[in-house]
GROMACS .gro file of C-alpha atoms in nm:
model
  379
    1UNK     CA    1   3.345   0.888  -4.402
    2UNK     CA    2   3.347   0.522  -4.424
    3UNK     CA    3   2.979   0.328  -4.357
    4UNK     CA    4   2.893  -0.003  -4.244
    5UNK     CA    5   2.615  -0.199  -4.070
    6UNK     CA    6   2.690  -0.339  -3.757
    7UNK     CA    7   2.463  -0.523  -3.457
    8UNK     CA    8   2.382  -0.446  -3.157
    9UNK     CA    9   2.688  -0.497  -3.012
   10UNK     CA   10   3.069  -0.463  -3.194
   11UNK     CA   11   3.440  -0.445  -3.076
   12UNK     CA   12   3.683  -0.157  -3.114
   13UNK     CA   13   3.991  -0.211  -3.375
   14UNK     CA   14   4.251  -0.066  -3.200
   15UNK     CA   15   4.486   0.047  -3.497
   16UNK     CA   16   4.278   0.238  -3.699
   17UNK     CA   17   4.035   0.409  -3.412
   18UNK     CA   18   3.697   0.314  -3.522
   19UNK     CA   19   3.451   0.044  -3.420
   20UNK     CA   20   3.453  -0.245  -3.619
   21UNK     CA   21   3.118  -0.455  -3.709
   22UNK     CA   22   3.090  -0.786  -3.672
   23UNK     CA   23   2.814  -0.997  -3.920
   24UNK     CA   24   2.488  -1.057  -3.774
   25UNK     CA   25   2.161  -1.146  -3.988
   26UNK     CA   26   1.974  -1.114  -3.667
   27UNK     CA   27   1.940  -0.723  -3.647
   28UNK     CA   28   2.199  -0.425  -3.810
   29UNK     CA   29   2.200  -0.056  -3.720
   30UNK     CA   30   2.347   0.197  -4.013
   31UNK     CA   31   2.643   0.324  -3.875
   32UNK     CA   32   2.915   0.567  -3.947
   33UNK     CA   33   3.319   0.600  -3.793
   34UNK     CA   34   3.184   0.988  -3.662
   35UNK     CA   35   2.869   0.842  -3.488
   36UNK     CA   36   2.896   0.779  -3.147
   37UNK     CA   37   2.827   0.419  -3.132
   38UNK     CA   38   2.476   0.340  -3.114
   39UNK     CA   39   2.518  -0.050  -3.051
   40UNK     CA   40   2.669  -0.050  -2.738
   41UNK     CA   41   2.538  -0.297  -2.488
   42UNK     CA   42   2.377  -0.162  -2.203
   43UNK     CA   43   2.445  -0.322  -1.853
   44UNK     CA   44   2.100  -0.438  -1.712
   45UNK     CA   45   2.095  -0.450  -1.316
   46UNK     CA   46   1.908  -0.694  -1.185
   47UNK     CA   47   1.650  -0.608  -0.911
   48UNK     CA   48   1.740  -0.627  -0.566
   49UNK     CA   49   1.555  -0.903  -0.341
   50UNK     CA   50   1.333  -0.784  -0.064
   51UNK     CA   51   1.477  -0.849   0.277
   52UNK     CA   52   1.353  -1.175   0.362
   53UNK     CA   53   1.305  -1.031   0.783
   54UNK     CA   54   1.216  -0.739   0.925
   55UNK     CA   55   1.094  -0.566   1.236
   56UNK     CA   56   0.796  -0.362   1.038
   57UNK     CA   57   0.784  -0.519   0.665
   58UNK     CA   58   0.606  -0.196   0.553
   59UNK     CA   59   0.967   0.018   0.602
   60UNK     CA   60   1.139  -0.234   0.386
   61UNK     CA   61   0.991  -0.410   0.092
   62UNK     CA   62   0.842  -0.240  -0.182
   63UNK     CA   63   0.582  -0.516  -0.386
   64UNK     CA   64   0.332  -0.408  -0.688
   65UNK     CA   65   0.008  -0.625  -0.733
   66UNK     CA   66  -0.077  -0.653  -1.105
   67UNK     CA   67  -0.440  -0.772  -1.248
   68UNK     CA   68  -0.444  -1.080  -1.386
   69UNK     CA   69  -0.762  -1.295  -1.470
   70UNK     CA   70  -0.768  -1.534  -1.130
   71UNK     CA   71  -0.468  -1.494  -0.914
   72UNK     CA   72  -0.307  -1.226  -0.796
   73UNK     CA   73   0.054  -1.156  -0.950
   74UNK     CA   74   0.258  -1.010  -0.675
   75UNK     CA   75   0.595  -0.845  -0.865
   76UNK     CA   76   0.880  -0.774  -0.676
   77UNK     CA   77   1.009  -0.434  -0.837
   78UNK     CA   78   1.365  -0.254  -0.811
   79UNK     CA   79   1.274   0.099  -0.718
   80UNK     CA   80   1.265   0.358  -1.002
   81UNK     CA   81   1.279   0.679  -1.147
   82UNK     CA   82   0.971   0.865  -1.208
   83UNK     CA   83   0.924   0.773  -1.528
   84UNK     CA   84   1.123   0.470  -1.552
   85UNK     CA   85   1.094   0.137  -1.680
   86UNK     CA   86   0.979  -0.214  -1.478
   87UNK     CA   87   1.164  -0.492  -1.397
   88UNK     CA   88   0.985  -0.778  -1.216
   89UNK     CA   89   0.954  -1.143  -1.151
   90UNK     CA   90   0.598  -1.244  -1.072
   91UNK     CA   91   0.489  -1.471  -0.816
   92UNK     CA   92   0.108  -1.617  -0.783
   93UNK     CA   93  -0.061  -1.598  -0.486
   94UNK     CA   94  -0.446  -1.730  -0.401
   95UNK     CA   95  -0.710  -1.503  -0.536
   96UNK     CA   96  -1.002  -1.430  -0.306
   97UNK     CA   97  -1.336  -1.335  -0.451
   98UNK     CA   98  -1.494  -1.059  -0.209
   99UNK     CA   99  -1.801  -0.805  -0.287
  100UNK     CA  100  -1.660  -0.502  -0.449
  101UNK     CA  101  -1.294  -0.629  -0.332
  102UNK     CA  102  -1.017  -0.642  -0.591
  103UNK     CA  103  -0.645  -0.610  -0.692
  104UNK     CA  104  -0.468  -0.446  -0.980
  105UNK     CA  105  -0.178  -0.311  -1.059
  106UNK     CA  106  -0.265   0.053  -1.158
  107UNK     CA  107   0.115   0.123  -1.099
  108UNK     CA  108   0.079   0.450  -1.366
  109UNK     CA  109  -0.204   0.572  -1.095
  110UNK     CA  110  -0.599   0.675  -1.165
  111UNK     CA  111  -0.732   0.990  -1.081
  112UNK     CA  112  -1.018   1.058  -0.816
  113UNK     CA  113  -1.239   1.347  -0.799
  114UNK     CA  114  -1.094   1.678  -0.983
  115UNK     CA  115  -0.954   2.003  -0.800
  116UNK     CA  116  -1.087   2.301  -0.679
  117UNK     CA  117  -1.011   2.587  -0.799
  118UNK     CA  118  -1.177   2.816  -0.510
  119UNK     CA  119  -0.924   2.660  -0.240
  120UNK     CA  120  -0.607   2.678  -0.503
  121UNK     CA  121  -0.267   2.655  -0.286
  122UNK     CA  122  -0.133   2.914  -0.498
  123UNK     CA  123   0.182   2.892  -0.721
  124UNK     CA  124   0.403   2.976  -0.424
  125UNK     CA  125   0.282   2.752  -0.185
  126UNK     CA  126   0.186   2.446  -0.404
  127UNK     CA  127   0.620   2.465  -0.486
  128UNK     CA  128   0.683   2.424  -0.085
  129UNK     CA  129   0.476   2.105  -0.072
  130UNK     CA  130   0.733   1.925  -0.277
  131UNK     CA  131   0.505   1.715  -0.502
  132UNK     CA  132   0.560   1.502  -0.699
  133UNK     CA  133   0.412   1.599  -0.929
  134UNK     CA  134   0.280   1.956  -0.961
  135UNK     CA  135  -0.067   2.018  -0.941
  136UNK     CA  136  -0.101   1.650  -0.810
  137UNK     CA  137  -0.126   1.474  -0.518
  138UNK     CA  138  -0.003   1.140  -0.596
  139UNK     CA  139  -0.146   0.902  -0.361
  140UNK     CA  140  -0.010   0.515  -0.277
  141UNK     CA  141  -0.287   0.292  -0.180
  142UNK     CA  142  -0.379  -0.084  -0.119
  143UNK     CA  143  -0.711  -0.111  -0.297
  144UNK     CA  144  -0.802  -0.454  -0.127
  145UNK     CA  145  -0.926  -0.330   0.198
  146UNK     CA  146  -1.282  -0.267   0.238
  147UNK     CA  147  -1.440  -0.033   0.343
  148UNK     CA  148  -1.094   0.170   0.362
  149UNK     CA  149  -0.986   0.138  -0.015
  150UNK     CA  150  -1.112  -0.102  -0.263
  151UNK     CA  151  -1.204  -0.098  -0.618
  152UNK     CA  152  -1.548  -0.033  -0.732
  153UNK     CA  153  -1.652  -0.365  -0.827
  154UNK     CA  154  -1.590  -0.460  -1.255
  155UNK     CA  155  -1.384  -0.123  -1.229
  156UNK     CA  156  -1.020   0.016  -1.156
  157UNK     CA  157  -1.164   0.307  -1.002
  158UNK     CA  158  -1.115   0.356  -0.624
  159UNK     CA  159  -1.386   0.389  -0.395
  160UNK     CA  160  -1.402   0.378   0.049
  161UNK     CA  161  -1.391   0.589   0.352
  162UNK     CA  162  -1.021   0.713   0.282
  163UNK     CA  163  -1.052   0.771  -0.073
  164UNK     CA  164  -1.338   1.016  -0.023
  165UNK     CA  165  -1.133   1.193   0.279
  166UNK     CA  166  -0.883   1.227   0.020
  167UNK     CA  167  -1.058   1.355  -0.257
  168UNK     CA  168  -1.216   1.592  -0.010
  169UNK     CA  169  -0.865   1.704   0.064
  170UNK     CA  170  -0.704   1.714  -0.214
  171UNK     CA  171  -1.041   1.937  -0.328
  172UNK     CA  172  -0.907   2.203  -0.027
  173UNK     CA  173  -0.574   2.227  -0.126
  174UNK     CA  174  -0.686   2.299  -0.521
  175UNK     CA  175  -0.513   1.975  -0.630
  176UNK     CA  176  -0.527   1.688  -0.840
  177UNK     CA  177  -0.562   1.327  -0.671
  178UNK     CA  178  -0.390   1.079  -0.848
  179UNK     CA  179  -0.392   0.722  -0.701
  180UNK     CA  180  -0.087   0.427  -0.732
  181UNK     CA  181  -0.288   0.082  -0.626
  182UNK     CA  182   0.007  -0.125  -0.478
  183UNK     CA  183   0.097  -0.409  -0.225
  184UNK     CA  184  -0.021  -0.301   0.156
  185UNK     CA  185   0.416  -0.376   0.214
  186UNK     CA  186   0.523  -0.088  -0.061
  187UNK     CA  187   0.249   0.194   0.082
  188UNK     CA  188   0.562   0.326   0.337
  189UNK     CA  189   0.858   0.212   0.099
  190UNK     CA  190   0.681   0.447  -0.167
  191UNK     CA  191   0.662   0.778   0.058
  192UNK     CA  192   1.032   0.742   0.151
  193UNK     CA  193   1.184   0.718  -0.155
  194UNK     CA  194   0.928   0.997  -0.337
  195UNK     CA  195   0.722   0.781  -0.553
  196UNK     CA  196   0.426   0.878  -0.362
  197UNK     CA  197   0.341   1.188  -0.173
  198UNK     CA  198   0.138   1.023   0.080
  199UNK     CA  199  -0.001   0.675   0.184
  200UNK     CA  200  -0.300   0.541   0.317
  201UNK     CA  201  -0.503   0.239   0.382
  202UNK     CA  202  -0.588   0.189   0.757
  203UNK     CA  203  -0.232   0.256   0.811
  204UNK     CA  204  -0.134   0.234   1.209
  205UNK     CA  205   0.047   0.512   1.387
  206UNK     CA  206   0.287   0.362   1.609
  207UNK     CA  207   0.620   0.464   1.776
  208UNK     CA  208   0.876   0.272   1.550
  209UNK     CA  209   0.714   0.444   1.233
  210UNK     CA  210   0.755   0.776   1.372
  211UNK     CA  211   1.091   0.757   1.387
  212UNK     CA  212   1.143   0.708   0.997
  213UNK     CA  213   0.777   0.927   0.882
  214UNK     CA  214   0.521   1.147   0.989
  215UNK     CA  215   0.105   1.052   1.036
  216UNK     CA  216  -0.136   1.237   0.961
  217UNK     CA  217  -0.360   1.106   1.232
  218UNK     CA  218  -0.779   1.147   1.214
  219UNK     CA  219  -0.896   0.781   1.263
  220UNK     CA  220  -0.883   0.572   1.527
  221UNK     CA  221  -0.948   0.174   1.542
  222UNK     CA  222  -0.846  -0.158   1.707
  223UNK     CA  223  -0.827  -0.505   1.556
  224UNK     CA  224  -1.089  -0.750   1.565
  225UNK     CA  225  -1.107  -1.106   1.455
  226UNK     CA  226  -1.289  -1.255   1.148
  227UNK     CA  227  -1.363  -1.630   1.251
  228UNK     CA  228  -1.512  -1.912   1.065
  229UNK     CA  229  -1.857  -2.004   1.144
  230UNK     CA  230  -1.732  -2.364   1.269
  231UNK     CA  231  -1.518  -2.190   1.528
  232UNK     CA  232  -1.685  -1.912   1.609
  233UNK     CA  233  -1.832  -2.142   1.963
  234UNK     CA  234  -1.531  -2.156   2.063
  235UNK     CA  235  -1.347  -1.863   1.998
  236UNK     CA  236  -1.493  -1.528   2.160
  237UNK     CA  237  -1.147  -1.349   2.238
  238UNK     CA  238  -0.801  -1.325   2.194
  239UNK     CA  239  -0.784  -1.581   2.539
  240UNK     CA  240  -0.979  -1.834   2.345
  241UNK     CA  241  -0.685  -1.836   2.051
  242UNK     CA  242  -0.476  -2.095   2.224
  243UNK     CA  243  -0.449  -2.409   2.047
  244UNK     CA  244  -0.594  -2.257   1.741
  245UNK     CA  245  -0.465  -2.071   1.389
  246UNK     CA  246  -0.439  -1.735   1.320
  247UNK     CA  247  -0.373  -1.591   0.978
  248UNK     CA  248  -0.238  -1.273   1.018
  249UNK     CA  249  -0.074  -1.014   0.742
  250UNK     CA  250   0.281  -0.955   0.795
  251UNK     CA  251   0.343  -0.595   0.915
  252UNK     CA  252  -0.011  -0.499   1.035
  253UNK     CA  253  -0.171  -0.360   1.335
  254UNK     CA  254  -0.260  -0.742   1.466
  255UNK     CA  255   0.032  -0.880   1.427
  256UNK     CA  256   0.223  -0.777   1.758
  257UNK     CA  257  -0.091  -0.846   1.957
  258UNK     CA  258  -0.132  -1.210   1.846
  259UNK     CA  259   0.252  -1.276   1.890
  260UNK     CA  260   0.171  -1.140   2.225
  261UNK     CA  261  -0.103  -1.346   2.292
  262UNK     CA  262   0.086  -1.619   2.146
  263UNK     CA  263   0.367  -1.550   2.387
  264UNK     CA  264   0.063  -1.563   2.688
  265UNK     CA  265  -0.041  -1.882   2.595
  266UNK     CA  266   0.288  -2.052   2.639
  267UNK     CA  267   0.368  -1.886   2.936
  268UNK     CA  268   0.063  -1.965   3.131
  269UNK     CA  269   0.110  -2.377   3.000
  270UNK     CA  270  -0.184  -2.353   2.723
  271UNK     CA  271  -0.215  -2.542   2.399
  272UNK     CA  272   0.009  -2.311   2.101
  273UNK     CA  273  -0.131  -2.065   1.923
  274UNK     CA  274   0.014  -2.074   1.562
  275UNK     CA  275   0.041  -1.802   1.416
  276UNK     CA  276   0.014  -1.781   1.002
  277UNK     CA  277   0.187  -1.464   0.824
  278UNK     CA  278   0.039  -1.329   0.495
  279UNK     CA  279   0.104  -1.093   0.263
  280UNK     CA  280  -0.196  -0.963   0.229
  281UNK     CA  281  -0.544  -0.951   0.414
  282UNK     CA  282  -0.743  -1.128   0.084
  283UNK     CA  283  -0.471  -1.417   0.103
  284UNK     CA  284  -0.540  -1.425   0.516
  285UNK     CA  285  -0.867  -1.455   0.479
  286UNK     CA  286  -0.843  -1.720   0.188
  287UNK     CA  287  -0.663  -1.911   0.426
  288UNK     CA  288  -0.915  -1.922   0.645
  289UNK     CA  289  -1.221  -2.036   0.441
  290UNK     CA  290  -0.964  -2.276   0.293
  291UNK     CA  291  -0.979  -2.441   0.641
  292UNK     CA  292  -0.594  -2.375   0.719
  293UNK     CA  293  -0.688  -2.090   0.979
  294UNK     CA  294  -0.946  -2.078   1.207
  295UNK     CA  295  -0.963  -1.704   1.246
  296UNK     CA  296  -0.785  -1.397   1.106
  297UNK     CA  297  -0.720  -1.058   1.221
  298UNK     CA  298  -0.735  -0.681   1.092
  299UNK     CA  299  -0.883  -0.365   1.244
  300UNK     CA  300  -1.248  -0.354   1.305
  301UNK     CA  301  -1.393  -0.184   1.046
  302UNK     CA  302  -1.220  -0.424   0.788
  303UNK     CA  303  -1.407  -0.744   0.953
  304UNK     CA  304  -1.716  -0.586   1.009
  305UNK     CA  305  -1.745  -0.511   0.694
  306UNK     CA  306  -1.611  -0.868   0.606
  307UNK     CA  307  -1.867  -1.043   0.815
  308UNK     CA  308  -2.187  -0.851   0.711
  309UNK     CA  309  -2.036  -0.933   0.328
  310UNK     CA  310  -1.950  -1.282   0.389
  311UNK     CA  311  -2.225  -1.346   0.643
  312UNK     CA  312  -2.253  -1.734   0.564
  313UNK     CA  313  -1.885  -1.832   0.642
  314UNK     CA  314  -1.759  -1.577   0.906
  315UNK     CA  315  -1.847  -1.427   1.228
  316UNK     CA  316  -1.721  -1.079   1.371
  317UNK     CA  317  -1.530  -1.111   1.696
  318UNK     CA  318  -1.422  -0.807   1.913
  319UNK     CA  319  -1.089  -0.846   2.016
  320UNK     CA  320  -1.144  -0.582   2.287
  321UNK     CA  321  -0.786  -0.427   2.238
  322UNK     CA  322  -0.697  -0.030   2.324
  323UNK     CA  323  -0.723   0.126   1.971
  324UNK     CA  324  -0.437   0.334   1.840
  325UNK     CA  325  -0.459   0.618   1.583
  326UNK     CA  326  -0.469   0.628   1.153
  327UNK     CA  327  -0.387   0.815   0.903
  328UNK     CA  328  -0.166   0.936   0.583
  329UNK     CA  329   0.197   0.877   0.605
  330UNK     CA  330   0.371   1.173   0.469
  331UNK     CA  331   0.807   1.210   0.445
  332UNK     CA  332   0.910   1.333   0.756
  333UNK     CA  333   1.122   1.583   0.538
  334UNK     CA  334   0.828   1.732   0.385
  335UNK     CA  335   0.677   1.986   0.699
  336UNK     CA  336   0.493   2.172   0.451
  337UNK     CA  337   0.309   1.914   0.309
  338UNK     CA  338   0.209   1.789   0.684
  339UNK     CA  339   0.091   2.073   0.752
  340UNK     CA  340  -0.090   2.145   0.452
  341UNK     CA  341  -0.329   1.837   0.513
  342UNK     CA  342  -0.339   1.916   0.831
  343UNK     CA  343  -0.542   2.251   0.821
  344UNK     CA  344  -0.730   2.065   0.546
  345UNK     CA  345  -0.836   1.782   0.809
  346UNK     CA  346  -0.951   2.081   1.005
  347UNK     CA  347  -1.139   2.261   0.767
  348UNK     CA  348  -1.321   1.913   0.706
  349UNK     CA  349  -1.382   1.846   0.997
  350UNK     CA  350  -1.521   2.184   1.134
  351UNK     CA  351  -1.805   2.223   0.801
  352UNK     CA  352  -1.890   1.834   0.919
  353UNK     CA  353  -1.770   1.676   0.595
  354UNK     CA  354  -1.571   1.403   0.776
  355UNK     CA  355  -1.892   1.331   0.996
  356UNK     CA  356  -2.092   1.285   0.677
  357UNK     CA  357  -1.817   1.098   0.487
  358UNK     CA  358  -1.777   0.849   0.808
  359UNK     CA  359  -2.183   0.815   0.885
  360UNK     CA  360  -2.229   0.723   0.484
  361UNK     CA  361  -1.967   0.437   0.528
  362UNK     CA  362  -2.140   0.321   0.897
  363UNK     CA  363  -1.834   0.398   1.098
  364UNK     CA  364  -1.870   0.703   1.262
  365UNK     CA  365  -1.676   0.594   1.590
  366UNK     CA  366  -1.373   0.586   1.405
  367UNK     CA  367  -1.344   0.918   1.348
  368UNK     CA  368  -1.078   1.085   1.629
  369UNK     CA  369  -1.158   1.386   1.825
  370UNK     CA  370  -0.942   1.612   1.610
  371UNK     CA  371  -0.703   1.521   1.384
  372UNK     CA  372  -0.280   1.541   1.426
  373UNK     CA  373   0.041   1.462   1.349
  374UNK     CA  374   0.213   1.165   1.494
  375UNK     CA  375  -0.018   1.137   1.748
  376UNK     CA  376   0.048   0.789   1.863
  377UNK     CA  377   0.383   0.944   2.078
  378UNK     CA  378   0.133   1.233   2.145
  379UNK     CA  379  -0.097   1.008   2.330
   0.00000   0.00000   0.00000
């Protein structure tokens, strides 16, 4: 058995059979003519690019926001195997200092509350929810939207309205939560292709959605408009938008009702409304103290919150729209699970937890009648 070192990489010699080495100071691995070959190169695919356009960006791109120490590094990531490895290019956007509000990458997930064993799914049923992981509910979120999910403030740890309706939840169903802080784009991406069992972060129940995933509706809300203090005389509604700048993230709730409004203005011969798309609410509202906006828009409980935080540059604005339903975003091939969180909604909200969990957090209107599944086709 003949020996040799050889580099990462060597050819084949064709008449005698074996691999031959080739010299290279740089790094050797001892091999043998009976080893498989250790040293061959392996063929690194590069990531695909997001799709620059697309009717909901939330179905498309998938985006993972890492920590750094003053801008956020948005990294574009090829999807991956459970336990696979990252390959990214980063990209800095504008940072945006808010109470309590922050961004990190917590791509390997932190865990919230711990399960209960008294409401245990049982060995049987916990295998017919599909998890991810079993035992776990592994839970995408966008930890930059106050008071829905954010990070408790110096911390990584998850805190808001949704993250305690989760906990509560995942409590019922004698599981483990487990949360995966990402881009607000990657929440949907992540359900469909299994990386997360279920999303949430003020995410809107429409009809389009439906068609790909299933809500878990139990929240209900409407956008409003954050505006800066020197606008705010002017600007009291979405009629008073013409001629002005909106920053708006790309993919949310607001977005089709300021293109419509947009659309209104230049029918009916007013001034343009231009309309600014972000990634991300932080970067929308950025743009706005940064003078480049004059208002922004998300649902309501995001800018009240934002105003009563940031009381000195912004102003709360109703926007006066019909509200449409919220939930978690579960895989449409994955009944069980649906239905699962379902009768846990209903547990929670018959013993009053949800009416406790949503009168702590001062929005207690948003809470729906009951809660549902794909209730925004329902309505």
């Amino acid at each position: 058995m003949s020996t040799w070192n050889c580099p990462p990489a060597y050819p084949h010699n064709s008449r005698t059979g074996t691999r031959v080495a080739r010299p290279d100071a740089r790094s050797t691995t001892r091999c043998t003519s009976r080893q498989p070959s250790p040293c061959t190169p392996r063929r690194l695919t590069p990531p695909a690019s997001p799709t620059a356009e697309s009717p909901d960006p939330l179905l498309t791109t998938e985006v993972v926001m890492k920590r750094s120490s003053s801008p956020v590094a948005v990294t574009t990531m090829a999807r991956r195997r459970r336990a696979g490895l990252m390959t990214a290019a980063a990209i800095s956007v504008g940072a945006l200092a808010l109470g309590g509000c922050g961004t990190s990458a917590a791509s390997s997930g932190s865990s919230g509350g711990s399960a209960s064993s008294g409401h245990s799914t049982g060995s049987g049923n916990a295998a017919a929810l599909q998890l991810v992981t079993p035992g776990t509910l592994t839970v995408g979120i966008a930890a930059i939207y106050p008071p829905y999910t954010f990070l408790k403030p110096g911390t990584k740890t998850p805190t808001g309205f949704e993250i305690d309706v989760t906990n509560a939840i995942a409590a019922k169903l004698g599981l483990k939560p487990s949360y995966a802080n990402v881009a607000f784009s990657s929440l949907i991406p992540g359900v469909e292709s299994k990386r997360f069992d279920v999303a949430t972060t003020g995410i809107g129940d429409t009809a389009v959605r439906e068609k790909q995933d299933a809500f878990i509706d139990y929240e209900q809300s409407h956008p409003a408009l954050l505006v800066a203090k020197k606008s705010v005389a002017s600007i009291h509604g979405l009629a008073d938008l013409c001629g002005r700048s909106v920053a708006v993230v790309k993919g949310s709730q607001p977005e089709p009702i300021i293109q419509a409004q947009a659309a209104k203005c230049t029918r009916e011969g007013k001034a343009k409304l231009n309309i600014l798309l972000y990634p991300d609410h932080p970067t929308a509202v950025l743009a706005v103290q940064s003078g480049r906006a004059d208002a922004t828009s998300a649902d309501l409980a995001t800018v009240a919150y934002q105003a009563k935080q940031l009381s000195n540059q912004f102003v709360f604005v109703d926007a006066k729209t019909p509200s449409s339903p919220l939930g978690f975003v579960a895989s449409k091939q994955n009944p069980a699970l649906q239905n699962a969180l379902l009768n846990a909604l209903k547990t929670l909200y018959s013993n009053d937890t949800m009416k406790k969990i949503y009168t702590k957090w001062g929005v207690p209107q948003m809470l729906l009648p009951a809660p549902g599944i794909n209730l925004a086709t329902k309505q």
